[in-house]
Amino acid sequence: MEMAPGLISSAPQPRVMEDPLAHLPCSTQIECRRGQTIYSGELPSDSIYLVIEGKVRVCRKTGDGRTVVIDIYQTDDFFGEAAFLGARPAAEFAVATERTKLMSWRIGEIEEIAARRPKLAVALLQLLAKRTAEFGERIESFSLDNIARRLARSLIRFSERMGEKGADGAVRMIPFTHELLSQYVGTSREIVTHYMNQFRRQGLLEYSRQGILLQREAMENWLAHEASTAEA
């Protein structure tokens, strides 16, 4: 097949990821106790936040009153980007899951800074595009995977973001309650407990109040096998 004159065929090159922090001034730190609500429908906010220390859970309430965990954010993660819409969805709320320190910037401040420093706008667009891709993968998993595979994918994702890999290849993570995992996966706590026990019997993980030890390679192999079996 002939190329049109002047066109060059080449694979797209990965773009350099801009760091929003390189273009944002320091802001006042906010300290939150464990369980403190950062924003909600009753406690509105027009800011985006950066986790300096600790962890934050961002959730939504469904029409029937259930809680769905959108994501968990840790040190150097931004959250609260829905404030760019002008009115944050009333069903969304953010809670500190442990003692947490934050920085915040009002949307008006962000807009003023971005006008002077266009790379800040690029950095935020890249951040939002990355999250959109990740949410797309979760939606695909909800469409195609059963609960066991959804749980396995979630544990692998958390291990990549929040885990510490040991010399033996196992990844140690913070403890996640079965209630939180059920809200992230979209099922009941009892079903999560059932599959966590099943994974433990299969040697794919260990868990206690101190944390989760995930055999990530073994879990990835199990997931690949289960997915291929489902397609067959």
PDB file of C-alpha atoms in Angstrom:
ATOM      1  CA  MET A   1       0.000   0.000   0.000  1.00  0.00           C
ATOM      2  CA  GLU A   2       1.472   3.347  -1.034  1.00  0.00           C
ATOM      3  CA  MET A   3       1.655   6.220   1.406  1.00  0.00           C
ATOM      4  CA  ALA A   4       0.391   9.640   0.365  1.00  0.00           C
ATOM      5  CA  PRO A   5       3.211  12.091  -0.353  1.00  0.00           C
ATOM      6  CA  GLY A   6       4.511  13.776   2.773  1.00  0.00           C
ATOM      7  CA  LEU A   7       3.080  11.173   5.169  1.00  0.00           C
ATOM      8  CA  ILE A   8       5.444   9.130   7.323  1.00  0.00           C
ATOM      9  CA  SER A   9       4.323   5.876   8.899  1.00  0.00           C
ATOM     10  CA  SER A  10       5.591   5.516  12.458  1.00  0.00           C
ATOM     11  CA  ALA A  11       4.359   4.191  15.772  1.00  0.00           C
ATOM     12  CA  PRO A  12       3.136   6.897  18.161  1.00  0.00           C
ATOM     13  CA  GLN A  13       5.757   7.810  20.724  1.00  0.00           C
ATOM     14  CA  PRO A  14       4.830   7.793  24.417  1.00  0.00           C
ATOM     15  CA  ARG A  15       4.355  11.294  25.748  1.00  0.00           C
ATOM     16  CA  VAL A  16       6.291  12.602  28.702  1.00  0.00           C
ATOM     17  CA  MET A  17       3.968  12.776  31.707  1.00  0.00           C
ATOM     18  CA  GLU A  18       3.881  16.242  33.201  1.00  0.00           C
ATOM     19  CA  ASP A  19       3.838  16.529  36.993  1.00  0.00           C
ATOM     20  CA  PRO A  20       1.119  18.940  38.195  1.00  0.00           C
ATOM     21  CA  LEU A  21       3.161  19.635  41.327  1.00  0.00           C
ATOM     22  CA  ALA A  22       5.929  21.133  39.194  1.00  0.00           C
ATOM     23  CA  HIS A  23       3.523  23.915  38.230  1.00  0.00           C
ATOM     24  CA  LEU A  24       1.496  24.412  41.434  1.00  0.00           C
ATOM     25  CA  PRO A  25       2.504  26.625  44.365  1.00  0.00           C
ATOM     26  CA  CYS A  26       2.436  25.167  47.862  1.00  0.00           C
ATOM     27  CA  SER A  27      -0.850  25.599  49.663  1.00  0.00           C
ATOM     28  CA  THR A  28      -1.980  25.397  53.282  1.00  0.00           C
ATOM     29  CA  GLN A  29      -1.933  21.886  54.690  1.00  0.00           C
ATOM     30  CA  ILE A  30      -5.145  20.388  56.032  1.00  0.00           C
ATOM     31  CA  GLU A  31      -5.048  17.666  58.702  1.00  0.00           C
ATOM     32  CA  CYS A  32      -7.865  15.119  58.787  1.00  0.00           C
ATOM     33  CA  ARG A  33      -8.541  12.523  61.430  1.00  0.00           C
ATOM     34  CA  ARG A  34      -9.469   8.962  60.508  1.00  0.00           C
ATOM     35  CA  GLY A  35     -13.069   8.795  59.306  1.00  0.00           C
ATOM     36  CA  GLN A  36     -13.360  12.542  58.729  1.00  0.00           C
ATOM     37  CA  THR A  37     -15.439  13.619  55.726  1.00  0.00           C
ATOM     38  CA  ILE A  38     -13.479  15.914  53.422  1.00  0.00           C
ATOM     39  CA  TYR A  39     -16.400  16.812  51.165  1.00  0.00           C
ATOM     40  CA  SER A  40     -19.903  15.531  50.487  1.00  0.00           C
ATOM     41  CA  GLY A  41     -23.303  16.734  49.338  1.00  0.00           C
ATOM     42  CA  GLU A  42     -23.815  18.276  52.776  1.00  0.00           C
ATOM     43  CA  LEU A  43     -20.224  19.575  52.938  1.00  0.00           C
ATOM     44  CA  PRO A  44     -19.578  20.997  49.454  1.00  0.00           C
ATOM     45  CA  SER A  45     -16.156  22.015  48.183  1.00  0.00           C
ATOM     46  CA  ASP A  46     -14.908  23.797  45.059  1.00  0.00           C
ATOM     47  CA  SER A  47     -11.336  22.511  45.369  1.00  0.00           C
ATOM     48  CA  ILE A  48      -9.118  19.689  44.210  1.00  0.00           C
ATOM     49  CA  TYR A  49      -6.876  17.982  46.741  1.00  0.00           C
ATOM     50  CA  LEU A  50      -3.433  16.410  46.978  1.00  0.00           C
ATOM     51  CA  VAL A  51      -2.674  13.695  49.524  1.00  0.00           C
ATOM     52  CA  ILE A  52       0.505  14.617  51.403  1.00  0.00           C
ATOM     53  CA  GLU A  53       0.270  11.780  53.887  1.00  0.00           C
ATOM     54  CA  GLY A  54      -2.296   9.065  54.576  1.00  0.00           C
ATOM     55  CA  LYS A  55      -5.123   7.713  52.416  1.00  0.00           C
ATOM     56  CA  VAL A  56      -8.500   8.922  51.195  1.00  0.00           C
ATOM     57  CA  ARG A  57     -11.489   6.935  49.976  1.00  0.00           C
ATOM     58  CA  VAL A  58     -13.711   8.589  47.343  1.00  0.00           C
ATOM     59  CA  CYS A  59     -17.177   7.057  47.106  1.00  0.00           C
ATOM     60  CA  ARG A  60     -20.665   7.529  45.715  1.00  0.00           C
ATOM     61  CA  LYS A  61     -24.071   6.643  47.054  1.00  0.00           C
ATOM     62  CA  THR A  62     -26.311   4.701  44.702  1.00  0.00           C
ATOM     63  CA  GLY A  63     -30.014   5.323  44.310  1.00  0.00           C
ATOM     64  CA  ASP A  64     -30.823   2.448  46.677  1.00  0.00           C
ATOM     65  CA  GLY A  65     -28.461   3.764  49.364  1.00  0.00           C
ATOM     66  CA  ARG A  66     -25.481   1.487  48.780  1.00  0.00           C
ATOM     67  CA  THR A  67     -21.929   2.832  48.858  1.00  0.00           C
ATOM     68  CA  VAL A  68     -19.632   2.338  45.847  1.00  0.00           C
ATOM     69  CA  VAL A  69     -15.906   3.008  46.230  1.00  0.00           C
ATOM     70  CA  ILE A  70     -14.636   4.970  43.228  1.00  0.00           C
ATOM     71  CA  ASP A  71     -10.988   4.713  44.274  1.00  0.00           C
ATOM     72  CA  ILE A  72      -8.492   4.987  47.106  1.00  0.00           C
ATOM     73  CA  TYR A  73      -5.871   7.722  46.917  1.00  0.00           C
ATOM     74  CA  GLN A  74      -2.534   7.867  48.715  1.00  0.00           C
ATOM     75  CA  THR A  75       0.544  10.105  48.984  1.00  0.00           C
ATOM     76  CA  ASP A  76       1.102  12.297  45.870  1.00  0.00           C
ATOM     77  CA  ASP A  77      -2.334  11.440  44.429  1.00  0.00           C
ATOM     78  CA  PHE A  78      -4.787  14.167  43.413  1.00  0.00           C
ATOM     79  CA  PHE A  79      -8.520  13.706  43.922  1.00  0.00           C
ATOM     80  CA  GLY A  80     -11.727  15.708  43.775  1.00  0.00           C
ATOM     81  CA  GLU A  81     -11.421  16.589  40.080  1.00  0.00           C
ATOM     82  CA  ALA A  82     -15.217  16.540  39.725  1.00  0.00           C
ATOM     83  CA  ALA A  83     -15.090  20.102  41.123  1.00  0.00           C
ATOM     84  CA  PHE A  84     -14.055  21.204  37.602  1.00  0.00           C
ATOM     85  CA  LEU A  85     -17.670  20.552  36.590  1.00  0.00           C
ATOM     86  CA  GLY A  86     -18.736  23.563  38.664  1.00  0.00           C
ATOM     87  CA  ALA A  87     -21.058  21.563  40.900  1.00  0.00           C
ATOM     88  CA  ARG A  88     -19.699  18.336  42.327  1.00  0.00           C
ATOM     89  CA  PRO A  89     -22.173  15.419  42.086  1.00  0.00           C
ATOM     90  CA  ALA A  90     -24.220  15.391  45.311  1.00  0.00           C
ATOM     91  CA  ALA A  91     -23.777  11.632  45.653  1.00  0.00           C
ATOM     92  CA  GLU A  92     -19.949  11.845  45.771  1.00  0.00           C
ATOM     93  CA  PHE A  93     -18.053  12.072  49.043  1.00  0.00           C
ATOM     94  CA  ALA A  94     -14.481  11.683  50.255  1.00  0.00           C
ATOM     95  CA  VAL A  95     -13.370  10.290  53.624  1.00  0.00           C
ATOM     96  CA  ALA A  96      -9.934   9.996  55.235  1.00  0.00           C
ATOM     97  CA  THR A  97      -9.328   6.303  55.903  1.00  0.00           C
ATOM     98  CA  GLU A  98      -6.527   7.096  58.369  1.00  0.00           C
ATOM     99  CA  ARG A  99      -4.838  10.187  59.786  1.00  0.00           C
ATOM    100  CA  THR A 100      -4.241  12.225  56.635  1.00  0.00           C
ATOM    101  CA  LYS A 101      -2.625  15.474  55.507  1.00  0.00           C
ATOM    102  CA  LEU A 102      -3.847  17.270  52.391  1.00  0.00           C
ATOM    103  CA  MET A 103      -3.223  20.340  50.298  1.00  0.00           C
ATOM    104  CA  SER A 104      -6.036  21.969  48.359  1.00  0.00           C
ATOM    105  CA  TRP A 105      -6.415  24.507  45.570  1.00  0.00           C
ATOM    106  CA  ARG A 106      -9.660  26.190  44.565  1.00  0.00           C
ATOM    107  CA  ILE A 107     -10.696  25.665  40.962  1.00  0.00           C
ATOM    108  CA  GLY A 108     -10.433  29.423  40.361  1.00  0.00           C
ATOM    109  CA  GLU A 109      -6.790  29.304  41.497  1.00  0.00           C
ATOM    110  CA  ILE A 110      -6.083  26.380  39.185  1.00  0.00           C
ATOM    111  CA  GLU A 111      -7.588  28.235  36.218  1.00  0.00           C
ATOM    112  CA  GLU A 112      -5.519  31.357  36.924  1.00  0.00           C
ATOM    113  CA  ILE A 113      -2.285  29.377  37.268  1.00  0.00           C
ATOM    114  CA  ALA A 114      -3.004  27.310  34.143  1.00  0.00           C
ATOM    115  CA  ALA A 115      -3.464  30.521  32.142  1.00  0.00           C
ATOM    116  CA  ARG A 116       0.102  31.498  33.066  1.00  0.00           C
ATOM    117  CA  ARG A 117       1.540  27.977  32.987  1.00  0.00           C
ATOM    118  CA  PRO A 118      -0.100  25.965  30.189  1.00  0.00           C
ATOM    119  CA  LYS A 119       1.854  22.848  31.167  1.00  0.00           C
ATOM    120  CA  LEU A 120      -0.281  22.643  34.315  1.00  0.00           C
ATOM    121  CA  ALA A 121      -3.342  22.241  32.090  1.00  0.00           C
ATOM    122  CA  VAL A 122      -1.506  19.544  30.106  1.00  0.00           C
ATOM    123  CA  ALA A 123      -0.553  17.746  33.334  1.00  0.00           C
ATOM    124  CA  LEU A 124      -4.144  17.741  34.584  1.00  0.00           C
ATOM    125  CA  LEU A 125      -5.444  16.560  31.204  1.00  0.00           C
ATOM    126  CA  GLN A 126      -2.951  13.685  31.264  1.00  0.00           C
ATOM    127  CA  LEU A 127      -4.033  12.799  34.800  1.00  0.00           C
ATOM    128  CA  LEU A 128      -7.702  12.778  33.830  1.00  0.00           C
ATOM    129  CA  ALA A 129      -7.036  10.789  30.642  1.00  0.00           C
ATOM    130  CA  LYS A 130      -5.127   8.157  32.631  1.00  0.00           C
ATOM    131  CA  ARG A 131      -7.952   7.847  35.136  1.00  0.00           C
ATOM    132  CA  THR A 132     -10.538   7.651  32.362  1.00  0.00           C
ATOM    133  CA  ALA A 133      -8.605   4.735  30.845  1.00  0.00           C
ATOM    134  CA  GLU A 134      -8.444   2.994  34.229  1.00  0.00           C
ATOM    135  CA  PHE A 135     -12.166   3.491  34.830  1.00  0.00           C
ATOM    136  CA  GLY A 136     -12.798   2.129  31.337  1.00  0.00           C
ATOM    137  CA  GLU A 137     -10.902  -1.036  32.273  1.00  0.00           C
ATOM    138  CA  ARG A 138     -13.004  -1.379  35.417  1.00  0.00           C
ATOM    139  CA  ILE A 139     -16.224  -0.978  33.429  1.00  0.00           C
ATOM    140  CA  GLU A 140     -15.013  -3.645  31.004  1.00  0.00           C
ATOM    141  CA  SER A 141     -14.282  -5.940  33.928  1.00  0.00           C
ATOM    142  CA  PHE A 142     -17.779  -5.335  35.348  1.00  0.00           C
ATOM    143  CA  SER A 143     -19.201  -6.281  31.963  1.00  0.00           C
ATOM    144  CA  LEU A 144     -17.133  -9.406  31.288  1.00  0.00           C
ATOM    145  CA  ASP A 145     -15.784 -10.785  34.571  1.00  0.00           C
ATOM    146  CA  ASN A 146     -17.473 -12.708  37.329  1.00  0.00           C
ATOM    147  CA  ILE A 147     -16.979 -11.533  40.903  1.00  0.00           C
ATOM    148  CA  ALA A 148     -13.910 -13.717  41.556  1.00  0.00           C
ATOM    149  CA  ARG A 149     -12.074 -12.260  38.555  1.00  0.00           C
ATOM    150  CA  ARG A 150     -13.154  -8.711  39.440  1.00  0.00           C
ATOM    151  CA  LEU A 151     -11.786  -9.209  42.943  1.00  0.00           C
ATOM    152  CA  ALA A 152      -8.528 -10.651  41.601  1.00  0.00           C
ATOM    153  CA  ARG A 153      -8.056  -7.702  39.225  1.00  0.00           C
ATOM    154  CA  SER A 154      -8.739  -5.271  42.075  1.00  0.00           C
ATOM    155  CA  LEU A 155      -6.180  -6.927  44.355  1.00  0.00           C
ATOM    156  CA  ILE A 156      -3.572  -6.873  41.571  1.00  0.00           C
ATOM    157  CA  ARG A 157      -4.259  -3.186  40.910  1.00  0.00           C
ATOM    158  CA  PHE A 158      -3.987  -2.290  44.602  1.00  0.00           C
ATOM    159  CA  SER A 159      -0.739  -4.263  44.854  1.00  0.00           C
ATOM    160  CA  GLU A 160       0.720  -2.291  41.928  1.00  0.00           C
ATOM    161  CA  ARG A 161      -0.259   1.044  43.437  1.00  0.00           C
ATOM    162  CA  MET A 162       0.110   0.437  47.163  1.00  0.00           C
ATOM    163  CA  GLY A 163       2.160  -2.717  47.583  1.00  0.00           C
ATOM    164  CA  GLU A 164       5.758  -3.409  48.464  1.00  0.00           C
ATOM    165  CA  LYS A 165       7.346  -6.307  46.609  1.00  0.00           C
ATOM    166  CA  GLY A 166       9.519  -8.688  48.624  1.00  0.00           C
ATOM    167  CA  ALA A 167      12.551 -10.681  47.567  1.00  0.00           C
ATOM    168  CA  ASP A 168      10.356 -13.748  47.025  1.00  0.00           C
ATOM    169  CA  GLY A 169       8.091 -11.845  44.616  1.00  0.00           C
ATOM    170  CA  ALA A 170       5.143 -11.620  47.013  1.00  0.00           C
ATOM    171  CA  VAL A 171       3.625  -8.160  47.467  1.00  0.00           C
ATOM    172  CA  ARG A 172       2.695  -6.876  50.904  1.00  0.00           C
ATOM    173  CA  MET A 173      -0.192  -4.412  51.075  1.00  0.00           C
ATOM    174  CA  ILE A 174      -2.039  -2.507  53.736  1.00  0.00           C
ATOM    175  CA  PRO A 175      -5.090  -4.272  55.183  1.00  0.00           C
ATOM    176  CA  PHE A 176      -8.320  -3.801  53.237  1.00  0.00           C
ATOM    177  CA  THR A 177     -11.551  -4.673  54.991  1.00  0.00           C
ATOM    178  CA  HIS A 178     -13.821  -7.060  53.152  1.00  0.00           C
ATOM    179  CA  GLU A 179     -16.504  -4.359  53.360  1.00  0.00           C
ATOM    180  CA  LEU A 180     -14.308  -1.896  51.454  1.00  0.00           C
ATOM    181  CA  LEU A 181     -13.359  -4.512  48.853  1.00  0.00           C
ATOM    182  CA  SER A 182     -17.029  -5.379  48.359  1.00  0.00           C
ATOM    183  CA  GLN A 183     -17.839  -1.695  47.758  1.00  0.00           C
ATOM    184  CA  TYR A 184     -15.017  -1.473  45.216  1.00  0.00           C
ATOM    185  CA  VAL A 185     -15.902  -4.709  43.404  1.00  0.00           C
ATOM    186  CA  GLY A 186     -19.676  -4.246  43.541  1.00  0.00           C
ATOM    187  CA  THR A 187     -20.906  -7.143  45.649  1.00  0.00           C
ATOM    188  CA  SER A 188     -21.575  -8.086  49.267  1.00  0.00           C
ATOM    189  CA  ARG A 189     -19.050  -8.443  52.084  1.00  0.00           C
ATOM    190  CA  GLU A 190     -20.015 -12.085  52.512  1.00  0.00           C
ATOM    191  CA  ILE A 191     -19.190 -12.923  48.890  1.00  0.00           C
ATOM    192  CA  VAL A 192     -15.825 -11.142  49.129  1.00  0.00           C
ATOM    193  CA  THR A 193     -15.041 -13.137  52.271  1.00  0.00           C
ATOM    194  CA  HIS A 194     -15.932 -16.351  50.429  1.00  0.00           C
ATOM    195  CA  TYR A 195     -13.535 -15.639  47.568  1.00  0.00           C
ATOM    196  CA  MET A 196     -10.759 -14.289  49.817  1.00  0.00           C
ATOM    197  CA  ASN A 197     -10.881 -17.573  51.724  1.00  0.00           C
ATOM    198  CA  GLN A 198     -10.851 -19.465  48.427  1.00  0.00           C
ATOM    199  CA  PHE A 199      -7.781 -17.503  47.245  1.00  0.00           C
ATOM    200  CA  ARG A 200      -6.079 -18.246  50.543  1.00  0.00           C
ATOM    201  CA  ARG A 201      -6.747 -21.980  50.223  1.00  0.00           C
ATOM    202  CA  GLN A 202      -5.264 -21.856  46.707  1.00  0.00           C
ATOM    203  CA  GLY A 203      -2.105 -20.208  48.064  1.00  0.00           C
ATOM    204  CA  LEU A 204      -2.712 -16.972  46.150  1.00  0.00           C
ATOM    205  CA  LEU A 205      -2.690 -14.721  49.215  1.00  0.00           C
ATOM    206  CA  GLU A 206      -2.608 -14.427  52.990  1.00  0.00           C
ATOM    207  CA  TYR A 207      -4.466 -11.771  54.922  1.00  0.00           C
ATOM    208  CA  SER A 208      -4.885 -10.530  58.466  1.00  0.00           C
ATOM    209  CA  ARG A 209      -5.485  -7.261  60.284  1.00  0.00           C
ATOM    210  CA  GLN A 210      -1.836  -6.422  59.634  1.00  0.00           C
ATOM    211  CA  GLY A 211      -2.181  -6.557  55.851  1.00  0.00           C
ATOM    212  CA  ILE A 212      -2.470  -8.681  52.713  1.00  0.00           C
ATOM    213  CA  LEU A 213       0.387 -10.711  51.261  1.00  0.00           C
ATOM    214  CA  LEU A 214      -0.409 -11.281  47.597  1.00  0.00           C
ATOM    215  CA  GLN A 215       1.377 -13.815  45.400  1.00  0.00           C
ATOM    216  CA  ARG A 216       0.939 -11.481  42.462  1.00  0.00           C
ATOM    217  CA  GLU A 217       2.464 -13.624  39.724  1.00  0.00           C
ATOM    218  CA  ALA A 218       0.410 -16.622  40.833  1.00  0.00           C
ATOM    219  CA  MET A 219      -2.718 -14.469  40.963  1.00  0.00           C
ATOM    220  CA  GLU A 220      -2.026 -13.096  37.476  1.00  0.00           C
ATOM    221  CA  ASN A 221      -1.584 -16.652  36.168  1.00  0.00           C
ATOM    222  CA  TRP A 222      -4.822 -17.727  37.849  1.00  0.00           C
ATOM    223  CA  LEU A 223      -6.637 -14.756  36.355  1.00  0.00           C
ATOM    224  CA  ALA A 224      -5.280 -15.430  32.858  1.00  0.00           C
ATOM    225  CA  HIS A 225      -6.380 -19.080  33.101  1.00  0.00           C
ATOM    226  CA  GLU A 226      -9.858 -18.169  34.381  1.00  0.00           C
ATOM    227  CA  ALA A 227     -10.324 -15.517  31.690  1.00  0.00           C
ATOM    228  CA  SER A 228      -9.294 -17.892  28.908  1.00  0.00           C
ATOM    229  CA  THR A 229     -11.596 -20.601  30.271  1.00  0.00           C
ATOM    230  CA  ALA A 230     -14.496 -18.142  30.301  1.00  0.00           C
ATOM    231  CA  GLU A 231     -13.832 -17.232  26.645  1.00  0.00           C
ATOM    232  CA  ALA A 232     -13.698 -20.857  25.542  1.00  0.00           C
TER     233      ALA A 232
END
